[in-house]
Structure formats: C-alpha cells, structure tokens
Amino acid sequence: MTVQTSGRHVRRFDRKARLLHVVLMTCFLGLAATGLPLLFSEEGWGRALALLFGGFRGAGVVHRILGATLLAAMIGHVVDVLWRALVKGERGLFWGPTSMVPQPRDITDLIGQVRWFVGRGPQPRFEHFTYWEKFDYWAVLWGTALMGVAGLILWFPVAASRVLPGWSFNLALFVHGAEATLAIGFIFVVHFFNGHLRPGKFPMDLVIFTGTVSEAELRHERRGEFDRLMAAGGVEPLMVAPPASDTIRRGRLIGTAGLSIGIALIVLIIYAVLRQSLA
Amino acid sequence: MRPCLRVTSAILVFAGWAIVADAGQAAQAAAGTAVPAPTNDDCLACHSDRSLKRADDTPLTVDATVLGGSIHASLSCTDCHQDLAAAELPHADTLAPADCRSCHDEPQASYARGVHAQSRARDAGRSLAASCASCHGTHDIKPASDPASKTHPQHLVATCAACHGNPDVIARGHIAIGDVATPYHDSIHGRARERSGLVVAPSCVDCHSSHAILPKADADSPVHAARVPTTCGTCHAGILHQYDAGIHATALRSGNPAAPQCATCHTAHTIQRTDSEPWKLDVTGECGTCHAQVVDSFRRTFHGKVTQLGFGRVAACADCHGAHDVQPATNPASTIATANLVATCGRCHDGANASFVEYDPHPDPSNYARSPVLWWVNRLYTVLIAGCFGFFALHSGLWFFRSTRERRGRHGGPAA
C-alpha cells in the first residue's frame, strides 16, 4: 500500500461520501455480526456471537438500531442525490462520465477488462466510476431497500398484516436471509478483493477514508477520467492537499478493523458451510 | 478354691445339666417331638458374642437391642429360621434362608413376579438382584412408616440406589438402564424429595411399585408405555385429564407403539421443570424424533432459529400446539384449528388478525404446492447467488492472475 503524503492530489470523495461509507460499513458489519447468529443458528459460533451482544435479545436490539440507521442513511443519500439534481441543478448525476448510472461505456469497459484479463488487449481507460464500482453501489442501494422493507415487515408484523397477507412474513424472512447471504458474500469477498485486497491495492485502498487520490494514481487507474479532465483544462480545479498523516492513520485503523471483522465472519461462514456439507 | 474342689463342682454342674437335659428329652420323646425349639435366649447365648464369625470372617452377631427395636421383636428366632425349630444346638453351619412367605405371602407372591425374583431364579446363587432382606433389612427390620426404616419414604431412594446408583453392581448385574439414581437426584421429583423434603413427591416405588417390580415391556407394569399416563396421573390427575383428550392419548390407546406418553417427552428419571428454558428448548428435539420434517420447517422460521440459538422466549412447539392436549388442526377444539389461530398467535402477537395468521409457521421453500411464491423466490435467489458469486469468482480470479503477471513482468523483466 503506497499512500503518498506529498505530491499532487485530486479530490475523489467529499466528506459526505466518506461519512456515508463509514456509516454504511459500520452498520453493515454490525448487521452481519448480529444477523448471522440467526442465519447460522445451528452453529456453536452462532450462539457465541449472539452472546457477544448479550444474547439474541441484545443482538436483536443492536440489529434493529443499525438497520434503522442504515435505512435512514440510505434514504438520506437518495434525498441528497435528488436534491442535488433537481433543486441545485447539478449536472451529470444521472448520465455522463461522472454518473453512477450504468452507461453503454460500462459494457465496453467490462469486455475490455476481460480481454485484458486474458492478455488480448490493454486495460480499458476507466472513467470516474468503473463498472464494478457501479455494481457495488447499486447492489448496496437495492439490497438496503429490499433488506429494509423485509426487515420492517419482520420487525412490525402486526402492523404489516394490516396491508400485507401473513405469508409475506415468510417471504420477508426468506428474502432477508437470502439477500443477507448474497450481500455478506459479495461485500466480504468481492468488494474486499476489488476495492482493497487485489494486487496493487493490497491490503487496502484508503481513498474512501482520505477522500483523495494522487494525480499519478488517477492517470494510471482512470485514464479516461484523467484525459477528460486534462482536455477540459487540467486537474488543477480538483487539486487538494495530500492527506494528513493523521487522516491516513485513522483510515488504516478503520479499514483494518472493517476488513478483519468481515474476513473473520466470512471464515466462520465458510467453516459452517463446509461443516454442514460434509456432515 | 482348691483344684480338687473346682473339678468337683464342674462335675456336679455337668451332672445336673445332664439330668435335666435327659429328663427334658425324655419328656419330649414322650410328647412325640425330638427337641424343644430353642428360645431367643438360647440363640442369643451364642449370637450375642461379638467375636462370633463364619469361616469366611462374616459376623454372626445378632444385637439383642437391634432385634428388640425391630417390628419382629415379639417373634421367635425360629419363626423366620424355621429349620432351627427342630435342630440340635449347636446347629449346622449352613441354614435354610429365612422365609418371609410364612407370614408375608402376598408381598412374597408379588415379589416372585418381579424382575428381582426373576433374576434370582435365573441365576441362582450368583444374582445380585434384591431379596426381601436387601430392601427391608434382617434383624433390624422396621415398618415403612418408621423414619428409621430402609423403606421409609425418606430412605427408600437410597435403598434402591445402593444397587441402581452403584456402578459396580450395575456393571456386574448387567442392569441395562444403567445408573438411574444419579439422574433422579437431579430430577424435579428427586429435588422435591431431597431438597425440599416433600415426601409426597414420588420415589422409586411410586412408579415401579414395591414388590411386583415388572419390566416396562410387561403390559401389567405401571411403567409399561400404555400404563404410564395412569401411573403419572395418580398424582398429576389434572394433566392426565388433558392428555386423555389429546391426539397422543388416542394414538396410545389405539396401540401405536410410537405414541408419546408422559415419559417420552419428560423422560423417566431425568424429569425437569417444564418452565425452565433448557427444557423448553430440548423438548422441541423430542417432538422432532417423530415429527422430523415439521421441526425442520420450524427451524427455518425466526421462532425456530431463536430457539435453536438457545433462547426460549419465542414460540416453540407447545406454545402453539399445546402440550398435553395437543390436537390436529382438523379438530375444531385444536389451538391451531383455523378458527382459533388468531387467538393462538395473539397470545404473543398482540393485535394479530385474520391476515396475520396467513403466516406459515412451517414453511418449506422446496415444496411448490405449499407456497409457489416461496418456491419461485427460492429458485430466483439460488440462481442469483450462484450467478453473482460465479461471475465474480471468475472475474476476481482472472484479475488476480493478470495483475500478478503484469507486476512480475514490470519488476522482473519486460512487460508482458
């Protein structure tokens, strides 16, 4: 991991985005740790994990608090994006090179990346958000919405029964568990690899904690964005001071904690799946 | 006293005894009997000697005080040791065993039917199984109402436990059920007796009876499956009434050998408090020994997962189905009959309504007929999870391969 504390740095994530990520990862890790005991209730570690939060009631309370926080954060984010687009008139949010919305370019980038994987071409010139980053974003947004709705049904079944049939609780519980499996597996394996553990980033990419990326890294990793910025008059308008060493230390601490917890949980899951499939 | 005088007096005493004895024998002969039965004093003349022992060193002492304190104090020794009534003293080394039948013919007849007598009959001389004396004692025998008696309710468990809690006897006697005394001590009945001093709590004989202890396979045994409810119902009459109304009692009465009776769920010797969390959680597994699929599907629900984690404050089997009076949903009186579901769910879920009870407490996503929606969602997620992980496993794997190759190329030679 090379984090340059000197040289030319470019702003990538503003304070709001960084805060959203920290809230998201805290809630996600906590929700996983308090929810997995139920998903793996037949495992000894399931009970141990629940006891860590004071038993299933304690784990349930923490789970509901974190779930509500995460749902609120995601609603806040959606409101913020809509506000920026509709009220403040910010451009490029829903379409264009800096948008999170999938573009035709993402498909050609994916094809290009796979060609690069197999040695049949250069790595694509990525824009502000790569296709796998967009996948992460939409998976989380969609997953949170789905998990949130299912979670609320399970939290308030009597209230839910006034508008939904009782079998929706069965559906909600199933979806909550299956979507959790998908999300936990995706975040703790795929996102961890793509964002942090892959060669070149290992053991972690601090950009989401510091908010800045060096000009060299931008040129190397997102050549498309770099070229676009240069064509539009250079990266100077986006230039910021390199991250302070305190910021880096804090980022490493949070990142290490998050990665460790996530990897520990995925190891427990793999152990359980192997144990159950061998039994 | 001079030596000649001592010899003389000895001769005189002997002569006197000889004359008296002779006269007695003559009198007996005249009356048609051989020897007069020895009196208790005659017996104790020798048997009060504390040094009196058999060849194998086992004592032969009879303590007059102990005998005097027993319920048999007024009997003659020869009432029990009947072969001595006509024996000459000193008597033969080996006597016939004391026969309790002479007075206690009914208990003896019951005992003869029981497992202990059967074992002794099968394995004469070597069986470790209890005889009358094993439980009642010998010369110290006291009525069961006497607090000092081995068969008094306070001591009865210890009396049975002398064998049934003794690993050596259990091993040598091949007692199949093993140690039942230890679990009994920890059971609700054992604790009630031993810790709370409740003499009304059952000890061994309350369920097994005292003399006619029959194997549980014997249809006459009070612990035979078909008779267990009646046996427990002697005390738990209210529960027996509920049980009799339930589907399990119907099955038991129809002769279904798998039908649960009290001991199936509560066990025999390890009976726990039913308001304890561990018991509530364990009994779910007990229901699962017959209703395996139903418990499997229960385990898929929030109720099932939370109880599996070891927390009992959510619904387990009995909370919805009832315990003793469990009825199938087809019975209108059942707690899970359609008309009663709102009330049943409403016991925990305040405000439950007709829509709420459309919830399936035993879902099975692999059963299309039970819920097509759940089946389809299960399919969807199987594909989604497999597809997503499959795609990204390949994607990440190739990426790792390419990156390491490129970096090796950059550091170790010309780029690939």
XYZ file of C-alpha atoms in Angstrom:
695
model
C 0.000 0.000 0.000
C 1.533 3.226 -1.050
C -0.157 6.372 0.118
C 1.605 9.466 -0.982
C 1.596 12.191 1.597
C 3.255 14.561 -0.813
C 2.816 15.460 -4.452
C -0.286 16.419 -6.365
C -3.561 15.024 -5.054
C -7.020 15.163 -6.547
C -10.326 15.156 -4.671
C -12.289 11.919 -5.257
C -14.781 11.595 -2.372
C -16.166 14.571 -0.497
C -16.797 14.495 3.257
C -20.418 13.422 2.786
C -19.485 10.411 0.655
C -16.776 9.352 3.111
C -19.161 9.684 6.044
C -21.780 7.681 4.169
C -19.241 4.912 3.585
C -18.195 4.793 7.256
C -21.836 4.701 8.412
C -22.572 2.077 5.769
C -19.660 -0.167 6.690
C -20.269 0.168 10.432
C -23.934 -0.692 10.037
C -23.206 -3.471 7.574
C -20.593 -5.143 9.781
C -22.806 -4.796 12.834
C -25.876 -6.074 10.995
C -23.896 -9.035 9.712
C -22.497 -9.840 13.148
C -25.914 -9.614 14.809
C -27.837 -11.282 11.986
C -25.520 -14.195 11.212
C -26.296 -15.925 14.534
C -29.858 -16.405 13.272
C -28.792 -17.478 9.790
C -26.372 -19.987 11.338
C -28.306 -20.789 14.495
C -27.265 -24.439 14.312
C -23.579 -23.480 14.649
C -21.863 -23.147 18.010
C -20.354 -19.854 16.938
C -23.834 -18.526 16.163
C -24.745 -18.669 19.800
C -21.341 -17.322 20.884
C -21.746 -14.372 18.526
C -25.234 -13.690 19.890
C -23.924 -13.849 23.455
C -21.355 -11.217 22.499
C -24.283 -8.827 22.137
C -25.964 -10.061 25.298
C -27.948 -12.908 23.828
C -30.430 -12.877 20.991
C -32.438 -10.039 22.555
C -29.338 -7.872 22.789
C -28.296 -8.852 19.285
C -31.843 -8.103 18.115
C -31.821 -4.636 19.640
C -28.426 -3.805 18.079
C -29.613 -5.246 14.750
C -32.723 -3.055 14.745
C -30.812 0.089 15.722
C -28.211 -0.470 12.989
C -30.863 -1.456 10.454
C -32.844 1.691 11.124
C -29.657 3.781 10.940
C -28.627 2.215 7.642
C -32.079 2.668 6.159
C -32.132 6.288 7.303
C -28.646 6.866 5.843
C -29.663 5.393 2.502
C -32.887 7.394 2.381
C -30.823 10.463 3.284
C -28.445 9.683 0.433
C -31.249 9.268 -2.103
C -32.867 12.516 -0.927
C -29.468 14.236 -1.180
C -28.888 12.998 -4.736
C -32.374 14.082 -5.766
C -31.880 17.433 -4.063
C -28.566 17.981 -5.844
C -30.047 17.034 -9.191
C -33.476 18.607 -9.002
C -33.082 21.577 -6.684
C -29.456 22.583 -7.050
C -29.436 21.609 -10.695
C -26.214 19.651 -10.501
C -25.487 18.046 -13.871
C -24.033 14.686 -14.689
C -25.587 12.806 -11.799
C -27.923 10.644 -13.850
C -25.961 10.405 -17.069
C -22.473 11.053 -18.290
C -18.928 10.191 -17.326
C -19.268 11.014 -13.608
C -22.688 9.391 -13.142
C -23.299 6.216 -11.124
C -25.931 5.197 -13.650
C -24.691 2.323 -15.870
C -23.726 3.563 -19.332
C -23.002 1.781 -22.612
C -19.373 2.521 -21.819
C -19.556 0.160 -18.824
C -20.330 -2.753 -21.122
C -17.398 -1.981 -23.409
C -15.219 -1.480 -20.315
C -16.252 -4.894 -18.975
C -15.473 -6.535 -22.318
C -12.166 -4.652 -22.485
C -11.278 -5.658 -18.937
C -11.972 -9.328 -19.653
C -9.854 -9.088 -22.833
C -7.108 -7.593 -20.695
C -7.501 -10.413 -18.165
C -6.813 -12.979 -20.871
C -3.988 -10.953 -22.418
C -5.840 -9.803 -25.532
C -5.577 -6.081 -25.123
C -4.729 -3.159 -22.903
C -6.691 -2.327 -19.744
C -9.674 -0.071 -20.559
C -9.393 3.654 -19.864
C -11.792 3.850 -16.940
C -13.900 6.860 -16.132
C -14.828 8.299 -12.717
C -16.668 5.124 -11.645
C -15.756 1.698 -13.031
C -18.394 -0.912 -13.827
C -17.561 -2.938 -10.714
C -17.856 0.160 -8.548
C -21.258 0.857 -10.051
C -22.231 -2.748 -9.378
C -21.197 -2.298 -5.723
C -23.196 0.906 -5.456
C -26.399 -0.414 -6.965
C -26.142 -3.716 -5.165
C -25.916 -1.890 -1.860
C -28.696 0.548 -2.714
C -31.009 -2.178 -3.979
C -30.017 -4.551 -1.197
C -30.591 -1.992 1.518
C -34.015 -1.136 0.167
C -35.007 -4.789 -0.051
C -33.477 -5.739 3.293
C -35.001 -2.648 4.861
C -38.525 -3.413 3.669
C -38.239 -7.090 4.619
C -36.700 -6.140 7.953
C -39.503 -3.688 8.734
C -42.115 -6.348 7.938
C -40.394 -8.735 10.330
C -39.966 -6.003 12.931
C -43.618 -4.934 12.844
C -45.543 -7.992 11.658
C -48.854 -6.994 13.216
C -48.742 -3.563 11.591
C -47.611 -5.143 8.307
C -50.519 -7.585 8.436
C -52.944 -4.660 8.050
C -51.705 -4.168 4.493
C -49.997 -7.456 3.646
C -51.065 -11.091 3.947
C -49.384 -13.155 6.650
C -47.420 -15.224 4.136
C -45.478 -12.092 3.299
C -43.633 -12.677 6.611
C -42.423 -15.995 5.227
C -41.303 -14.213 2.090
C -39.727 -11.391 4.077
C -37.752 -13.778 6.278
C -36.589 -15.811 3.306
C -35.583 -12.736 1.303
C -33.907 -11.152 4.349
C -31.793 -14.285 4.811
C -31.041 -14.927 1.135
C -30.253 -11.291 0.393
C -28.049 -11.216 3.505
C -26.147 -14.244 2.218
C -25.713 -12.529 -1.113
C -24.704 -9.186 0.413
C -22.333 -10.603 3.008
C -20.682 -12.898 0.494
C -20.442 -10.079 -2.037
C -19.075 -7.405 0.296
C -16.694 -9.593 2.312
C -15.283 -11.343 -0.754
C -15.909 -9.454 -3.980
C -15.899 -5.890 -2.706
C -12.979 -6.598 -0.389
C -10.997 -8.040 -3.302
C -11.943 -5.425 -5.897
C -11.614 -2.488 -3.562
C -8.840 -3.484 -1.216
C -7.169 -6.866 -1.412
C -6.293 -7.178 -5.102
C -2.681 -6.781 -6.188
C -1.900 -3.089 -6.423
C -4.287 -2.183 -3.615
C -3.380 -4.812 -1.008
C -4.037 -4.690 1.882
C -6.425 -1.772 1.437
C -7.266 1.282 -0.639
C -7.503 4.284 1.647
C -9.177 6.609 -0.905
C -12.602 6.155 0.710
C -11.137 7.241 4.082
C -8.852 10.061 2.886
C -11.038 11.191 0.021
C -8.068 11.966 -2.239
C -6.119 10.151 -4.886
C -2.700 11.087 -6.229
C -2.516 12.507 -9.719
C -0.279 9.585 -10.747
C -2.774 7.046 -9.471
C -5.623 8.827 -11.246
C -3.698 8.782 -14.502
C -2.833 5.124 -14.098
C -6.176 3.791 -12.863
C -8.712 6.080 -14.526
C -7.091 7.167 -17.730
C -10.427 8.036 -19.234
C -11.262 10.453 -16.451
C -7.719 11.855 -16.422
C -7.751 12.529 -20.157
C -11.208 14.112 -19.917
C -10.068 16.406 -17.098
C -6.907 17.350 -18.986
C -8.898 18.099 -22.116
C -11.208 20.306 -20.062
C -8.308 22.368 -18.754
C -6.288 20.178 -16.415
C -6.847 18.695 -12.970
C -5.981 21.917 -11.148
C -9.572 22.814 -10.171
C -9.787 19.471 -8.318
C -6.398 19.689 -6.674
C -6.286 19.311 -2.896
C -3.613 18.979 -0.267
C -2.268 15.455 0.241
C -3.935 13.641 3.149
C -2.528 14.402 6.574
C -0.755 11.522 8.306
C -3.495 11.526 10.985
C -6.133 11.041 8.314
C -4.167 8.144 6.871
C -3.647 6.549 10.287
C -7.354 6.840 11.058
C -8.227 5.392 7.672
C -5.889 2.453 8.190
C -7.388 1.791 11.617
C -10.986 1.841 10.375
C -10.093 -0.113 7.251
C -8.148 -2.756 9.158
C -10.975 -3.176 11.682
C -13.572 -3.464 8.919
C -11.560 -5.910 6.831
C -10.690 -8.025 9.878
C -14.268 -8.319 11.094
C -15.539 -9.042 7.616
C -12.909 -11.682 6.915
C -13.477 -13.270 10.338
C -17.191 -13.523 9.602
C -16.680 -14.958 6.128
C -14.264 -17.547 7.579
C -16.965 -18.580 10.075
C -19.499 -18.844 7.248
C -17.173 -20.922 5.068
C -16.417 -23.153 8.051
C -20.146 -23.650 8.692
C -20.966 -24.316 5.040
C -18.128 -26.835 4.747
C -19.024 -28.497 8.036
C -22.681 -28.798 7.053
C -21.996 -30.049 3.556
C -19.522 -32.629 4.851
C -21.786 -33.780 7.689
C -10.775 -72.619 95.858
C -8.603 -75.666 95.709
C -8.198 -77.514 92.415
C -9.972 -80.644 93.600
C -12.957 -78.632 94.676
C -13.153 -76.841 91.258
C -13.157 -80.152 89.411
C -15.803 -81.453 91.727
C -18.114 -78.507 91.197
C -17.639 -78.795 87.435
C -18.617 -82.423 87.548
C -21.629 -81.581 89.656
C -22.830 -78.870 87.273
C -22.397 -81.170 84.290
C -24.232 -83.966 86.031
C -27.054 -81.612 86.925
C -27.339 -80.355 83.343
C -27.202 -83.928 82.046
C -30.015 -84.994 84.309
C -32.185 -82.025 83.411
C -31.455 -82.431 79.725
C -32.095 -86.064 79.840
C -35.373 -85.516 81.631
C -36.376 -82.915 79.031
C -35.527 -85.207 76.165
C -37.450 -87.975 77.807
C -40.435 -85.694 78.205
C -40.192 -84.625 74.568
C -39.881 -88.147 73.436
C -42.975 -88.900 75.406
C -44.799 -85.997 73.675
C -43.653 -87.187 70.218
C -41.208 -84.347 69.351
C -37.475 -84.561 69.071
C -36.106 -81.320 70.591
C -37.837 -78.244 72.042
C -37.454 -75.200 69.791
C -34.621 -73.019 71.081
C -35.778 -69.811 72.696
C -34.438 -66.432 71.628
C -32.298 -66.506 74.758
C -30.825 -69.828 73.652
C -29.894 -68.289 70.298
C -28.546 -65.118 71.801
C -26.467 -67.136 74.273
C -24.134 -67.695 71.361
C -25.132 -64.975 68.822
C -24.664 -62.037 71.166
C -20.977 -62.878 71.156
C -19.395 -60.155 69.065
C -16.473 -62.344 68.092
C -18.731 -64.990 66.550
C -17.854 -65.314 62.866
C -18.223 -67.643 59.933
C -15.236 -69.368 58.393
C -15.146 -66.555 55.806
C -14.980 -63.953 58.588
C -18.506 -62.595 58.154
C -20.026 -61.773 61.527
C -22.766 -63.902 63.027
C -23.643 -61.498 65.804
C -27.267 -60.578 66.432
C -27.595 -57.440 68.512
C -30.384 -58.010 71.026
C -31.125 -54.292 71.150
C -31.471 -54.067 67.385
C -33.681 -57.120 67.309
C -35.688 -55.715 70.192
C -36.224 -52.462 68.276
C -37.421 -54.181 65.120
C -41.012 -54.870 64.204
C -40.216 -58.543 64.649
C -39.181 -58.074 68.315
C -42.042 -60.234 69.510
C -41.220 -63.114 67.144
C -39.102 -66.091 67.949
C -35.893 -66.565 66.014
C -37.331 -69.827 64.778
C -40.371 -68.100 63.294
C -38.085 -66.988 60.476
C -35.284 -69.528 60.826
C -37.756 -72.329 60.716
C -35.267 -75.122 60.159
C -33.842 -74.368 63.607
C -37.102 -75.196 65.345
C -36.153 -78.841 65.352
C -32.375 -78.517 65.218
C -29.976 -79.556 67.929
C -27.655 -76.914 69.306
C -25.065 -76.067 68.303
C -26.765 -76.174 64.908
C -25.307 -76.916 61.481
C -23.139 -74.355 59.722
C -25.491 -73.740 56.809
C -29.131 -72.925 57.406
C -32.046 -72.522 55.060
C -32.660 -68.857 54.205
C -35.225 -67.102 56.350
C -38.537 -67.489 54.588
C -40.734 -64.403 54.720
C -43.567 -66.248 52.982
C -44.624 -67.889 56.199
C -46.258 -64.614 57.206
C -45.964 -62.275 54.201
C -47.410 -64.426 51.497
C -48.931 -61.621 49.418
C -45.813 -59.425 49.156
C -43.806 -62.553 48.521
C -46.129 -63.567 45.685
C -45.869 -60.083 44.152
C -42.117 -60.136 44.553
C -41.931 -63.502 42.815
C -43.388 -61.910 39.651
C -40.878 -59.070 39.647
C -37.559 -58.553 37.944
C -35.559 -59.141 41.107
C -37.029 -62.567 41.826
C -36.805 -63.483 38.136
C -33.139 -62.662 38.087
C -32.506 -64.650 41.232
C -34.429 -67.595 39.796
C -32.468 -67.437 36.540
C -29.119 -67.069 38.130
C -29.493 -68.917 41.388
C -26.801 -68.173 43.900
C -24.975 -65.626 41.775
C -27.653 -62.999 41.079
C -27.106 -59.633 42.708
C -30.832 -58.851 42.498
C -32.578 -57.704 45.625
C -34.159 -60.157 48.023
C -36.574 -59.180 50.835
C -33.620 -58.523 53.108
C -31.829 -56.267 50.584
C -34.526 -53.647 50.984
C -36.086 -54.437 54.356
C -33.037 -55.496 56.300
C -32.789 -58.574 58.518
C -32.859 -58.425 62.288
C -33.232 -54.629 62.179
C -36.391 -54.793 60.060
C -38.777 -51.899 60.696
C -42.137 -50.911 59.193
C -42.024 -48.465 56.286
C -43.791 -45.930 58.483
C -40.811 -45.844 60.861
C -38.459 -42.987 59.892
C -35.523 -45.277 60.687
C -36.696 -47.916 58.209
C -34.802 -48.508 54.975
C -38.165 -48.472 53.226
C -39.389 -45.240 54.820
C -40.015 -42.657 52.058
C -37.024 -40.675 53.339
C -34.644 -43.571 52.827
C -36.246 -45.565 50.072
C -34.344 -43.920 47.202
C -31.048 -44.538 48.963
C -32.072 -48.152 49.478
C -32.726 -48.670 45.759
C -29.682 -46.547 44.873
C -27.462 -48.905 46.826
C -27.674 -51.046 43.698
C -29.185 -48.777 40.999
C -26.723 -45.994 41.637
C -23.764 -48.263 42.190
C -21.594 -48.593 39.060
C -20.114 -51.858 40.265
C -23.473 -53.558 40.794
C -24.817 -52.078 37.537
C -21.864 -53.494 35.610
C -21.785 -56.886 37.282
C -25.548 -57.255 37.262
C -25.843 -56.097 33.597
C -28.566 -53.595 34.546
C -29.481 -52.297 31.099
C -30.873 -48.906 32.108
C -27.676 -48.062 33.996
C -27.448 -45.531 36.781
C -30.927 -44.154 37.427
C -30.242 -42.834 40.902
C -27.939 -40.000 39.819
C -30.349 -38.503 37.260
C -33.222 -38.993 39.679
C -31.426 -36.913 42.334
C -31.271 -34.037 39.832
C -34.785 -34.524 38.526
C -37.701 -32.423 39.711
C -39.003 -35.380 41.733
C -35.636 -36.076 43.336
C -35.081 -32.439 44.176
C -38.569 -32.137 45.615
C -37.914 -35.032 47.952
C -34.305 -34.481 48.780
C -34.009 -30.709 48.783
C -37.496 -29.574 49.636
C -38.357 -32.517 51.875
C -41.590 -33.194 50.030
C -42.388 -36.785 50.965
C -45.355 -36.728 48.599
C -43.012 -36.421 45.616
C -42.600 -39.820 44.016
C -39.728 -42.079 44.875
C -38.935 -45.314 43.037
C -41.855 -47.358 44.376
C -44.487 -44.777 43.449
C -43.971 -45.538 39.782
C -42.462 -49.032 39.848
C -44.499 -50.377 42.789
C -42.604 -52.046 45.592
C -42.765 -55.814 45.333
C -44.055 -56.592 41.858
C -41.412 -54.600 40.017
C -42.137 -55.688 36.460
C -40.074 -54.877 33.389
C -41.542 -51.990 31.384
C -42.199 -54.372 28.481
C -44.687 -56.220 30.694
C -48.196 -54.970 29.985
C -49.015 -55.170 33.686
C -46.148 -52.922 34.698
C -47.135 -49.437 35.874
C -44.264 -48.152 33.713
C -45.421 -50.011 30.583
C -45.943 -47.373 27.871
C -49.704 -47.866 27.811
C -49.949 -47.517 31.580
C -47.528 -44.654 32.169
C -50.203 -41.937 31.856
C -52.320 -43.624 34.530
C -49.286 -44.040 36.766
C -48.264 -40.386 36.452
C -51.917 -39.413 36.623
C -52.104 -40.805 40.142
C -50.578 -37.502 41.207
C -50.921 -35.381 38.029
C -54.625 -36.040 37.697
C -55.325 -32.705 36.011
C -52.677 -33.312 33.369
C -53.930 -36.845 32.775
C -57.347 -35.369 32.081
C -55.847 -33.034 29.441
C -53.672 -35.758 27.970
C -56.598 -38.133 27.652
C -58.339 -35.585 25.442
C -55.335 -35.207 23.118
C -54.341 -36.950 19.888
C -51.348 -38.606 21.518
C -53.573 -40.405 24.031
C -55.812 -41.534 21.200
C -52.798 -42.941 19.396
C -51.546 -44.626 22.554
C -54.927 -46.178 23.218
C -55.072 -47.499 19.669
C -51.882 -49.399 20.386
C -49.466 -47.257 18.366
C -46.102 -48.173 19.911
C -44.591 -44.830 18.871
C -47.338 -42.768 20.507
C -45.842 -40.484 23.125
C -46.785 -40.905 26.756
C -45.531 -38.818 29.655
C -42.029 -40.308 29.780
C -41.468 -39.923 26.034
C -41.198 -36.168 26.406
C -40.459 -35.779 30.105
C -38.158 -38.821 30.419
C -38.487 -41.199 33.341
C -35.687 -40.381 35.720
C -34.457 -37.021 34.402
C -37.725 -35.084 34.601
C -37.033 -31.342 34.537
C -39.023 -28.274 35.434
C -41.152 -27.500 32.407
C -40.907 -23.771 32.970
C -37.146 -23.909 32.533
C -35.675 -22.603 29.288
C -33.392 -25.600 28.616
C -36.323 -27.970 28.913
C -38.462 -25.974 26.538
C -35.649 -25.944 24.001
C -34.816 -29.625 24.384
C -38.381 -30.817 24.054
C -38.548 -29.413 20.525
C -35.975 -32.004 19.543
C -38.128 -34.574 21.291
C -41.117 -33.646 19.097
C -38.722 -33.949 16.152
C -37.989 -37.591 16.832
C -41.425 -38.304 15.350
C -42.245 -35.025 13.572
C -38.851 -34.581 11.896
C -39.988 -32.623 8.838
C -42.212 -30.373 10.894
C -39.328 -29.464 13.188
C -37.078 -28.954 10.146
C -39.505 -26.446 8.705
C -39.885 -24.818 12.128
C -36.099 -24.375 12.187
C -36.403 -22.221 9.052
C -38.503 -19.672 10.889
C -37.499 -16.901 13.246
C -39.088 -18.880 16.100
C -37.051 -21.944 15.208
C -33.780 -20.098 14.763
C -34.034 -18.166 18.002
C -34.868 -21.297 19.988
C -32.031 -23.106 18.246
C -29.694 -20.379 19.460
C -30.734 -21.324 22.973
C -33.233 -18.599 23.788
C -36.693 -19.678 24.835
C -38.745 -16.519 24.826
C -40.321 -17.254 21.441
C -42.789 -19.869 20.304
C -41.696 -23.492 20.309
C -43.946 -26.467 19.541
C -46.061 -26.490 22.691
C -46.696 -22.730 22.624
C -48.889 -23.104 19.550
C -49.918 -26.756 19.628
C -50.469 -27.129 23.343
C -48.624 -29.697 25.360
C -50.742 -32.473 26.811
C -53.956 -31.831 24.929
C -52.296 -31.455 21.517
C -54.864 -31.810 18.737
C -54.625 -31.872 14.958
C -55.769 -28.751 13.097
C -58.762 -30.732 11.824
C -60.166 -30.847 15.355
C -62.205 -27.672 15.945
C -61.005 -27.667 19.564
C -57.350 -27.511 18.462
C -55.313 -24.392 19.204
C -54.261 -24.475 15.557
C -57.740 -25.006 14.098
C -58.311 -22.189 11.607
C -60.929 -20.561 13.808
C -58.573 -20.473 16.784
C -55.414 -19.239 15.068
C -55.971 -15.554 15.753
C -56.302 -16.297 19.462
C -53.307 -18.643 19.465
C -50.949 -16.268 17.631
C -52.444 -13.378 19.568
C -51.145 -14.797 22.827
C -47.739 -13.388 21.881
C -48.551 -11.110 18.925
C -50.916 -8.592 20.390
C -53.263 -7.445 17.640
C -52.901 -10.491 15.411
C -55.710 -10.670 12.868
C -57.026 -12.930 10.138
C -54.434 -11.658 7.682
C -51.607 -12.122 10.221
C -52.381 -15.813 10.667
C -51.916 -16.478 6.965
C -48.265 -16.773 8.007
C -46.924 -20.287 7.537
C -45.120 -21.320 10.724
C -43.688 -24.360 8.906
C -42.543 -23.073 5.513
C -40.746 -25.246 3.003
C -39.296 -23.338 0.045
C -38.670 -26.598 -1.792
C -42.360 -27.523 -1.665
C -44.086 -25.882 -4.634
C -47.577 -26.932 -3.562
C -47.189 -25.406 -0.115
C -46.166 -21.995 -1.425
C -45.467 -21.317 -5.107
C -44.278 -17.780 -4.274
C -41.664 -19.008 -1.811
C -40.632 -21.736 -4.239
C -40.046 -19.207 -7.029
C -38.199 -16.766 -4.774
C -36.012 -19.634 -3.574
C -35.242 -20.514 -7.206
C -34.551 -16.885 -8.040
C -32.072 -16.473 -5.192
C -30.361 -19.764 -5.929
C -29.689 -18.545 -9.461
C -28.850 -15.027 -8.305
C -26.370 -16.146 -5.633
C -24.759 -18.786 -7.825
C -24.604 -16.405 -10.797
C -23.239 -13.481 -8.824
C -20.593 -15.453 -6.951
C -19.736 -17.499 -10.027
C -19.261 -14.408 -12.195
C -17.179 -12.527 -9.644
C -15.122 -15.579 -8.666
C -14.082 -15.813 -12.312
C -13.669 -12.045 -12.612
C -11.545 -11.743 -9.475
C -9.571 -14.883 -10.265
C -8.648 -13.641 -13.755
C -7.881 -10.204 -12.390
C -5.555 -11.667 -9.769
C -3.853 -13.769 -12.417
C -3.388 -10.825 -14.808
C -2.236 -8.374 -12.116
C 0.385 -10.692 -10.663
C 1.640 -11.470 -14.157
C 1.885 -7.824 -15.098
C 3.625 -6.899 -11.843
C 6.095 -9.757 -12.227
C 6.730 -8.557 -15.738
C 7.235 -4.972 -14.548
C 9.598 -5.915 -11.744
C 11.476 -8.861 -13.232
C 11.741 -8.164 -16.919
C 9.996 -6.663 -19.922
C 6.272 -6.133 -19.530
C 4.021 -8.933 -20.707
